[in-house]
């Protein structure tokens, strides 16, 4: 009764190696659920790729990548705050680099934890974390070990913005610049200008860039014939037609059918949202499960560890023990097992 991630090892690893070969200085990111692969597996891959640094999201993830055998530097991307006990406990630990995004935090570190290795994050047009170079003086950097500047761009990163911020920051103090969300051509152009002083953190493109290299599979746990109008499930909704209820592994505990809101920027995106809302209203919510070559509707909302899927028709194309594909966003799903073939 598992949700399994099947990985074509050769294809998955070839993509990673090719990306690193084409763009030297990349820093793999391993955070959250490890992009669906788990932090320990990504740490093992980073070691085999021969990189010297990996980046994690929060301080609590450092132990996981260490458990995966990664012995190089680990950058904590979430900016340090004085009230973050877990992050503070790591200050000064060998191989750990903190991110700082406020001048007052730089001064606090210099006073209480002198010599801390730090990457200073600059404010970009994202306006999430970061300080403006104009608000920083060279004196604010005294007492810490400046490893570099971080330029965390929006998803459609601009080389113009990246170049301008890098230039302004390096006028305060010369240090490498760590970019995020640049196109590879733009990164290579900046790398040509800055040499080894340019690096780029990369997660999605590295681990999920070849979508054909991995598949999520669910076990078929039960199959029940059902007549039109018969009540089913916790909420006793009526079956819309004659058909079958397929019970498959994977539910809310795995993140199945759960996703963050997506901005509706185009008429097409808005139309898809409206259409999905209409289907939801009539009880035909499309599931991520594929049965008989088609995505099927949920019979009712997914449960914690399993889902009920409705398959119309006189015959059912799957039986108990079969495995069926699940189209999921890897960053939101947690699998029970990994088959690295």
XYZ file of C-alpha atoms in Angstrom:
341
model
C 0.000 0.000 0.000
C 2.491 2.573 -1.166
C 2.898 5.618 -3.327
C 6.134 4.868 -5.172
C 8.512 7.115 -7.075
C 10.190 5.186 -9.893
C 13.362 6.828 -11.202
C 15.275 5.971 -14.344
C 18.670 6.347 -12.669
C 20.747 6.663 -15.849
C 18.484 9.286 -17.395
C 18.054 11.259 -14.160
C 21.781 11.339 -13.412
C 22.766 12.120 -17.013
C 20.591 15.237 -16.966
C 22.182 16.460 -13.735
C 25.728 15.890 -14.954
C 25.014 17.595 -18.276
C 23.594 20.670 -16.548
C 26.609 20.980 -14.270
C 29.034 20.437 -17.141
C 27.370 23.182 -19.190
C 27.156 25.675 -16.308
C 30.110 25.445 -13.887
C 29.671 26.787 -10.386
C 26.101 25.595 -9.863
C 25.085 24.917 -6.266
C 22.426 22.183 -5.866
C 19.459 23.086 -3.669
C 17.926 20.392 -1.444
C 15.053 21.683 0.651
C 11.583 20.786 1.876
C 10.662 17.309 0.676
C 13.763 17.215 -1.516
C 11.710 17.995 -4.625
C 9.915 14.696 -4.008
C 13.138 12.643 -3.908
C 14.010 13.212 -0.242
C 16.888 15.231 1.187
C 19.153 12.264 1.850
C 19.001 11.027 -1.744
C 19.775 14.513 -3.060
C 22.695 14.772 -0.639
C 24.039 11.482 -1.978
C 23.670 12.723 -5.550
C 25.422 16.006 -4.728
C 28.357 14.016 -3.359
C 28.551 11.871 -6.499
C 28.355 14.980 -8.678
C 31.452 16.271 -6.912
C 30.069 19.683 -5.936
C 31.629 21.470 -2.981
C 28.448 23.132 -1.671
C 24.768 22.357 -1.267
C 21.965 24.697 -0.149
C 19.089 23.810 2.182
C 15.988 25.782 3.039
C 16.100 25.921 6.827
C 18.501 25.063 9.627
C 16.650 21.862 10.546
C 17.494 20.401 7.113
C 21.259 20.528 7.644
C 21.198 17.323 9.694
C 19.318 15.496 6.909
C 21.857 16.290 4.190
C 24.684 15.390 6.566
C 22.913 12.075 7.226
C 22.882 11.606 3.459
C 26.673 11.766 3.520
C 27.317 15.241 2.128
C 30.529 16.542 3.706
C 30.967 19.899 1.929
C 29.650 23.348 2.769
C 25.922 23.711 3.495
C 24.239 27.080 2.931
C 21.049 27.759 4.914
C 18.880 29.840 2.575
C 16.351 31.077 5.120
C 17.811 34.290 6.589
C 19.076 34.061 10.153
C 17.069 35.797 12.851
C 18.125 36.227 16.510
C 14.979 34.381 17.689
C 15.662 31.283 15.528
C 17.187 28.907 18.074
C 17.848 26.096 15.569
C 19.715 28.405 13.182
C 21.649 30.040 16.032
C 22.786 26.622 17.293
C 24.478 26.008 13.931
C 26.486 29.232 13.916
C 30.152 28.410 13.858
C 29.559 24.746 13.004
C 32.113 23.536 10.476
C 30.877 23.756 6.914
C 27.681 25.715 7.651
C 27.073 29.101 6.019
C 24.287 31.376 7.277
C 22.258 33.786 5.146
C 21.672 37.277 6.559
C 19.254 39.822 5.098
C 19.256 42.716 7.594
C 22.032 45.076 8.658
C 21.016 44.784 12.319
C 21.423 41.016 12.129
C 24.916 41.422 10.709
C 25.835 43.594 13.660
C 24.234 41.142 16.114
C 26.236 38.264 14.638
C 29.481 40.241 14.725
C 28.906 41.033 18.403
C 27.724 37.637 19.647
C 29.175 35.211 17.074
C 32.244 36.833 15.511
C 33.728 35.102 12.508
C 30.441 33.521 11.389
C 30.488 32.564 7.708
C 27.759 34.590 6.045
C 26.118 35.183 2.678
C 24.392 38.571 2.629
C 21.112 38.576 0.710
C 20.271 41.663 -1.328
C 16.747 42.953 -1.873
C 15.571 42.266 -5.423
C 12.317 43.047 -7.226
C 10.846 40.044 -5.383
C 10.797 42.184 -2.204
C 10.832 39.118 0.043
C 14.089 39.119 2.020
C 17.170 41.214 1.543
C 18.739 44.593 2.158
C 19.581 47.354 -0.272
C 23.314 47.822 -0.850
C 22.788 51.545 -0.282
C 21.718 50.761 3.300
C 24.940 48.865 3.975
C 28.397 50.121 4.792
C 31.667 48.253 4.794
C 31.705 48.619 8.584
C 28.516 46.527 8.826
C 30.528 43.607 7.449
C 33.274 43.843 10.053
C 33.404 40.897 12.423
C 31.834 38.349 10.057
C 33.334 36.166 7.351
C 31.652 37.357 4.140
C 31.338 34.322 1.854
C 29.301 36.126 -0.797
C 26.293 38.169 -1.865
C 22.964 36.500 -2.691
C 20.755 37.810 -5.522
C 17.451 35.911 -5.322
C 15.499 36.958 -8.396
C 11.854 36.398 -9.398
C 11.071 33.276 -11.408
C 11.672 35.188 -14.640
C 15.033 36.530 -13.501
C 16.526 39.555 -15.214
C 20.234 39.599 -16.035
C 20.087 43.404 -16.010
C 18.839 43.458 -12.421
C 21.318 40.758 -11.395
C 24.268 42.603 -12.936
C 23.309 45.941 -11.357
C 22.904 44.490 -7.862
C 26.121 42.511 -8.129
C 28.055 45.596 -9.195
C 26.662 47.774 -6.395
C 27.262 45.138 -3.713
C 30.792 44.381 -4.846
C 31.574 48.100 -4.633
C 30.918 47.796 -0.873
C 33.137 44.707 -0.602
C 34.482 42.289 -3.178
C 32.938 38.832 -2.765
C 31.361 36.136 -4.944
C 27.747 36.598 -6.036
C 25.281 33.729 -5.688
C 22.364 34.052 -8.118
C 18.982 32.307 -8.178
C 16.448 32.003 -11.033
C 18.611 33.234 -13.867
C 18.305 31.703 -17.307
C 21.315 29.517 -18.041
C 22.465 31.771 -20.909
C 22.304 34.801 -18.617
C 24.174 32.960 -15.892
C 26.903 31.886 -18.282
C 27.237 35.498 -19.486
C 27.664 36.710 -15.899
C 30.062 33.857 -15.223
C 32.140 35.055 -18.180
C 32.270 38.524 -16.580
C 32.842 37.485 -12.957
C 34.639 34.175 -13.417
C 34.606 31.902 -10.364
C 33.082 34.794 -8.393
C 29.691 33.925 -9.947
C 27.669 30.954 -8.708
C 24.030 29.955 -9.114
C 21.799 27.974 -6.817
C 19.597 25.558 -8.735
C 16.954 23.100 -7.600
C 14.006 22.514 -9.927
C 16.058 22.524 -13.144
C 18.596 20.133 -11.668
C 16.355 17.538 -10.040
C 13.141 17.889 -12.082
C 14.485 19.109 -15.424
C 13.955 15.805 -17.270
C 10.322 14.952 -16.605
C 10.645 11.623 -18.392
C 13.180 10.383 -15.851
C 10.689 9.741 -13.053
C 7.128 8.491 -12.552
C 4.902 8.368 -9.482
C 2.932 5.121 -9.191
C 0.025 4.173 -6.926
C -1.087 0.685 -5.901
C -4.637 -0.388 -6.767
C -5.985 -1.594 -3.409
C -9.607 -2.430 -4.228
C -12.053 -2.339 -7.146
C -15.847 -2.244 -6.620
C -18.600 -2.311 -9.240
C -21.229 0.348 -8.583
C -24.592 1.190 -10.141
C -25.725 4.672 -11.138
C -27.294 6.493 -8.190
C -25.779 4.218 -5.519
C -24.375 6.080 -2.478
C -20.629 5.866 -1.928
C -17.852 7.121 0.295
C -17.838 9.052 3.570
C -20.229 11.637 2.207
C -22.598 9.179 0.500
C -22.630 10.995 -2.806
C -24.384 9.194 -5.649
C -22.497 7.456 -8.437
C -23.064 9.503 -11.614
C -23.167 6.430 -13.890
C -22.716 2.700 -13.848
C -19.049 1.938 -13.373
C -16.393 1.106 -10.825
C -14.818 2.625 -7.728
C -11.057 2.135 -7.751
C -9.316 2.552 -4.397
C -5.684 3.601 -4.914
C -2.842 4.407 -2.532
C -2.029 8.061 -2.003
C -4.048 10.735 -0.256
C -3.836 14.001 1.613
C -1.042 12.656 3.836
C 1.052 12.388 0.660
C -0.021 15.767 -0.718
C -2.165 14.230 -3.464
C -4.437 16.852 -5.053
C -2.982 19.535 -2.793
C -1.169 22.519 -4.319
C -0.362 26.152 -3.613
C -2.508 28.854 -5.277
C -1.413 29.771 -8.792
C -1.853 33.366 -10.043
C -4.289 33.609 -12.961
C -2.308 35.757 -15.387
C -3.924 34.837 -18.696
C -7.424 34.336 -20.068
C -6.596 30.675 -20.645
C -5.561 30.166 -17.005
C -8.740 31.869 -15.826
C -10.807 29.727 -18.176
C -9.219 26.537 -16.824
C -9.946 27.676 -13.258
C -13.592 28.446 -14.108
C -14.002 25.097 -15.880
C -12.489 23.239 -12.935
C -14.819 25.097 -10.581
C -17.841 23.984 -12.622
C -16.646 20.362 -12.530
C -16.082 20.605 -8.766
C -19.607 21.983 -8.322
C -21.156 18.977 -10.062
C -18.941 16.471 -8.239
C -16.542 15.684 -11.082
C -13.192 16.800 -9.687
C -10.427 15.506 -11.934
C -7.883 13.408 -10.056
C -4.157 13.050 -10.861
C -4.646 9.266 -11.284
C -4.463 7.776 -14.771
C -6.497 4.621 -15.433
C -6.825 3.045 -18.845
C -4.840 5.859 -20.449
C -7.081 8.639 -19.090
C -7.152 10.832 -16.038
C -10.213 9.969 -13.968
C -12.405 11.902 -11.577
C -12.366 11.478 -7.815
C -15.422 9.668 -6.518
C -15.074 11.918 -3.459
C -12.213 14.023 -2.010
C -9.070 11.978 -1.281
C -8.644 10.411 2.154
C -5.483 10.534 4.238
C -3.696 7.534 2.717
C -5.908 6.477 -0.182
C -8.170 7.907 -2.858
C -11.460 6.781 -4.404
C -11.563 7.166 -8.169
C -14.618 6.694 -10.380
C -14.219 4.760 -13.637
C -17.375 4.673 -15.818
C -18.278 1.809 -18.122
C -19.044 -1.903 -18.143
C -15.459 -3.039 -17.551
C -12.585 -1.820 -15.385
C -9.132 -1.664 -16.998
C -7.269 -2.297 -13.710
C -7.308 -4.924 -10.963
C -6.119 -5.152 -7.382
C -2.324 -5.188 -7.291
C -1.854 -3.157 -10.475
C 0.066 0.091 -10.389
C -1.278 3.257 -12.013
C 0.507 6.544 -12.850
C -0.124 9.629 -10.732
C 0.613 13.028 -12.257
C 1.745 15.120 -9.317
C 3.806 18.198 -8.593
C 6.904 16.653 -7.096
C 7.479 19.577 -4.753
C 4.126 18.958 -3.055
C 3.990 15.162 -2.848
C 5.629 12.789 -0.369
C 6.141 9.209 -1.506
C 6.400 6.080 0.634
C 9.116 4.382 -1.409
C 11.662 5.159 -4.124
C 12.524 2.691 -6.863
C 15.859 3.885 -8.267
C 16.321 1.519 -11.200
